[in-house]
CSV table of C-alpha atoms in Angstrom, one decimal:
chain,number,residue,atom,x,y,z
Q,888,ASN,CA,119.3,87.5,108.0
Q,889,ASN,CA,120.3,86.3,104.5
Q,890,LEU,CA,122.5,89.3,103.7
Q,891,LYS,CA,124.4,88.9,106.9
Q,892,GLU,CA,125.0,85.2,106.2
Q,893,LYS,CA,126.4,86.1,102.7
Q,894,LEU,CA,128.6,88.8,104.1
Q,895,ASN,CA,129.9,86.5,106.8
Q,896,LYS,CA,130.9,84.0,104.1
Q,897,LEU,CA,133.0,86.6,102.3
Q,898,ASP,CA,136.7,87.0,103.0
Q,899,SER,CA,136.7,90.0,105.3
Q,900,ASN,CA,140.2,91.1,104.3
Q,901,PRO,CA,139.1,93.4,101.5
Q,902,ILE,CA,136.8,95.2,103.9
Q,903,ILE,CA,139.3,95.4,106.7
Q,904,LYS,CA,142.1,96.3,104.3
Q,905,HIS,CA,140.3,99.5,103.3
Q,906,ALA,CA,138.9,100.3,106.8
Q,907,LYS,CA,142.0,101.9,108.1
Q,908,ILE,CA,142.9,105.1,109.9
Q,909,ASN,CA,145.2,107.4,107.9
Q,910,LYS,CA,147.8,109.5,109.7
Q,911,THR,CA,146.6,112.8,108.0
Q,912,LEU,CA,143.6,114.1,106.2
Q,913,HIS,CA,144.0,113.5,102.5
Q,914,PRO,CA,146.8,115.9,101.3
Q,915,ASP,CA,145.2,116.5,97.9
Q,916,ILE,CA,142.0,117.8,99.6
Q,917,TRP,CA,143.2,119.5,102.8
Q,918,LYS,CA,145.9,122.2,103.3
Q,919,ASP,CA,146.8,123.2,106.9
Q,920,GLY,CA,143.6,121.9,108.3
Q,921,LYS,CA,141.4,123.7,105.8
Q,922,LEU,CA,139.8,122.7,102.6
Q,923,ASP,CA,142.3,123.3,99.7
Q,924,PRO,CA,141.1,126.6,98.1
Q,925,GLU,CA,141.2,125.0,94.6
Q,926,VAL,CA,139.0,122.1,95.8
Q,927,CYS,CA,136.6,124.6,97.6
Q,928,GLU,CA,136.3,126.7,94.5
Q,929,LYS,CA,135.4,123.7,92.4
Q,930,LEU,CA,132.8,122.5,94.9
Q,931,VAL,CA,131.2,125.9,95.0
Q,932,GLY,CA,131.1,125.8,91.2
Q,933,ILE,CA,129.5,122.4,91.2
Q,934,VAL,CA,126.8,123.6,93.6
Q,935,GLY,CA,126.0,126.5,91.3
Q,936,PHE,CA,125.9,124.2,88.3
Q,937,PHE,CA,123.5,121.8,90.1
Q,938,LEU,CA,121.2,124.6,91.3
Q,939,ALA,CA,121.1,126.2,87.9
Q,940,GLU,CA,120.6,123.0,85.9
Q,941,MET,CA,117.9,121.7,88.3
Q,942,ASN,CA,116.1,125.1,88.4
Q,943,ILE,CA,115.8,124.8,92.2
Q,944,GLU,CA,116.3,128.4,93.1
Q,945,GLU,CA,113.2,129.3,91.1
Q,946,PHE,CA,111.1,127.9,94.1
Q,947,GLU,CA,110.4,130.9,96.3
Q,948,ASN,CA,110.0,128.7,99.4
Q,949,PHE,CA,113.5,127.2,98.9
Q,950,LYS,CA,116.5,128.5,100.8
Q,951,LEU,CA,120.0,127.1,100.6
Q,952,GLU,CA,121.2,127.2,104.2
Q,953,ASP,CA,124.6,125.6,103.9
Q,954,VAL,CA,126.7,123.2,101.8
Q,955,ILE,CA,128.7,120.7,103.7
Q,956,PHE,CA,131.5,118.3,102.8
Q,957,THR,CA,131.4,115.1,104.8
Q,958,GLY,CA,132.3,111.5,104.6
Q,959,SER,CA,135.6,109.6,104.6
Q,960,LEU,CA,137.4,112.4,102.7
Q,961,ALA,CA,136.4,114.8,105.5
Q,962,ASN,CA,138.0,112.4,107.9
Q,963,TYR,CA,141.0,110.1,108.4
Q,964,THR,CA,139.2,107.1,107.0
Q,965,TYR,CA,139.5,107.8,103.3
Q,966,THR,CA,140.5,105.1,100.8
Q,967,ASP,CA,141.2,105.1,97.0
Q,968,TYR,CA,137.4,104.3,96.7
Q,969,SER,CA,136.2,107.3,98.6
Q,970,ASP,CA,134.1,110.0,97.0
Q,971,LEU,CA,133.5,113.7,97.8
Q,972,ASP,CA,130.2,113.8,99.6
Q,973,LEU,CA,128.6,117.2,99.1
Q,974,HIS,CA,125.4,117.9,101.0
Q,975,LEU,CA,123.1,120.8,100.2
Q,976,ILE,CA,121.3,121.7,103.3
Q,977,TYR,CA,118.1,123.6,102.7
Q,978,SER,CA,115.0,124.9,104.3
Q,979,PHE,CA,111.5,125.1,102.7
Q,980,SER,CA,108.9,127.4,104.0
Q,981,GLY,CA,105.5,126.1,103.0
Q,982,ASP,CA,102.7,123.9,104.2
Q,983,SER,CA,103.6,120.3,105.1
Q,984,GLU,CA,102.1,118.8,102.0
Q,985,ALA,CA,104.1,121.1,99.7
Q,986,GLU,CA,107.2,120.4,101.7
Q,987,ASP,CA,106.7,116.7,101.3
Q,988,ILE,CA,106.4,117.1,97.6
Q,989,PHE,CA,109.4,119.3,97.5
Q,990,ILE,CA,111.5,116.9,99.5
Q,991,ASP,CA,110.6,114.1,97.0
Q,992,LEU,CA,111.4,116.5,94.1
Q,993,MET,CA,114.8,117.3,95.6
Q,994,LEU,CA,115.6,113.6,96.0
Q,995,ALA,CA,114.6,112.9,92.4
Q,996,LYS,CA,116.6,115.9,91.1
Q,997,LYS,CA,119.8,114.9,93.0
Q,998,THR,CA,119.5,111.3,91.9
Q,999,ILE,CA,119.1,112.3,88.2
Q,1000,TRP,CA,121.9,114.8,88.4
Q,1001,ASN,CA,124.3,112.3,90.0
Q,1002,LEU,CA,123.5,109.7,87.3
Q,1003,LYS,CA,123.8,112.2,84.5
Q,1004,ASN,CA,127.0,113.9,85.6
Q,1005,ASP,CA,130.4,112.2,86.1
Q,1006,ILE,CA,132.4,114.9,88.0
Q,1007,ASN,CA,135.7,114.2,89.6
Q,1008,ILE,CA,138.0,116.4,91.7
Q,1009,LYS,CA,141.5,115.1,92.4
Q,1010,ASN,CA,140.4,111.7,91.0
Q,1011,PHE,CA,137.5,111.4,93.5
Q,1012,GLU,CA,133.9,111.3,92.3
Q,1013,VAL,CA,131.7,114.1,93.5
Q,1014,GLU,CA,128.3,112.9,94.9
Q,1015,ILE,CA,125.6,115.4,95.7
Q,1016,TYR,CA,123.0,114.9,98.4
Q,1017,THR,CA,120.1,117.1,99.4
Q,1018,GLN,CA,118.7,117.3,102.9
Q,1019,THR,CA,116.5,119.5,104.9
Q,1020,MET,CA,117.8,121.5,108.0
Q,1021,ASP,CA,115.8,119.1,110.2
Q,1022,GLU,CA,117.2,115.9,108.7
Q,1023,ASP,CA,119.8,114.1,110.9
Q,1024,HIS,CA,123.2,113.6,109.5
Q,1025,PHE,CA,125.8,111.7,111.5
Q,1026,SER,CA,129.5,112.1,110.7
Q,1027,SER,CA,132.6,112.7,112.6
Q,1028,GLY,CA,133.9,115.1,110.0
Q,1029,VAL,CA,131.7,117.9,108.6
Q,1030,TYR,CA,133.1,121.0,106.8
Q,1031,SER,CA,131.0,124.0,105.8
Q,1032,ILE,CA,131.8,125.0,102.2
Q,1033,LEU,CA,129.9,128.2,102.5
Q,1034,ASP,CA,131.6,129.3,105.7
Q,1035,ASN,CA,134.9,127.6,104.9
Q,1036,LYS,CA,135.3,126.1,108.4
Q,1037,TRP,CA,134.8,122.9,110.3
Q,1038,ILE,CA,131.4,122.3,111.9
Q,1039,ILE,CA,132.7,119.0,113.3
Q,1040,ARG,CA,136.4,118.5,113.2
Q,1041,PRO,CA,137.4,114.9,112.9
Q,1042,VAL,CA,139.4,113.3,115.6
Q,1043,LYS,CA,142.1,110.9,114.6
Q,1044,ARG,CA,141.9,107.6,116.4
Q,1045,GLU,CA,144.8,105.3,116.8
Q,1046,GLU,CA,143.0,102.1,116.0
Q,1047,SER,CA,139.9,101.2,114.0
Q,1048,ASN,CA,137.1,99.7,116.0
Q,1049,ILE,CA,134.7,98.6,113.3
Q,1050,ASP,CA,131.2,98.1,114.5
Q,1051,ILE,CA,130.3,95.1,112.4
Q,1052,ASN,CA,126.5,95.5,113.1
Q,1053,LYS,CA,126.6,99.1,111.8
Q,1054,LEU,CA,128.5,97.9,108.8
Q,1055,TYR,CA,125.7,95.3,108.1
Q,1056,GLN,CA,123.1,98.0,108.6
Q,1057,LYS,CA,124.8,100.2,106.1
Q,1058,VAL,CA,125.2,97.4,103.6
Q,1059,GLU,CA,121.5,96.5,104.1
Q,1060,ILE,CA,120.4,100.1,103.4
Q,1061,LEU,CA,122.6,100.3,100.3
Q,1062,SER,CA,121.4,96.9,99.1
Q,1063,ASN,CA,117.7,98.0,99.4
Q,1064,MET,CA,118.5,101.3,97.6
Q,1065,ILE,CA,120.1,99.3,94.7
Q,1066,ASP,CA,117.1,96.9,94.6
Q,1067,LYS,CA,114.7,99.8,94.4
Q,1068,ALA,CA,116.7,101.5,91.7
Q,1069,VAL,CA,116.8,98.4,89.6
């Protein structure tokens, strides 16, 4: 694999340097094991802004089921380069063809919105994702913004066991996304 060969030639220190386990959840984001109320309020506002600006709620078959905060800032693996991953979980009641069109529409809307809006909280960029209730999402830290509670509480591990093959897979996915965007 050409990408794998290129990555192997790179000095791995920058990757390893940032792939660390922190002793606590990020103190600017979390207070006493819960999302900081100020951060939570801002995230709820961003979701409202997104839904209003994108006119999503006008679709009668759309229902926002939850908004989750996930990724490295919902875990012990955050770095200075982390972002706030905000996932809008929705359901769509309609025939499969209409649902497929709506899923594509949601993907386009969130992509445009993320490109158009540069929103930061506590010096971390906010990135919005949209996904259906049926779509798999794997993360060891998932927090419900709407219910203000952990869905999956992260577990602090003492050492980092980086699965280099999963890292290559993720880089490949991101590389393909960049190529398609360009």
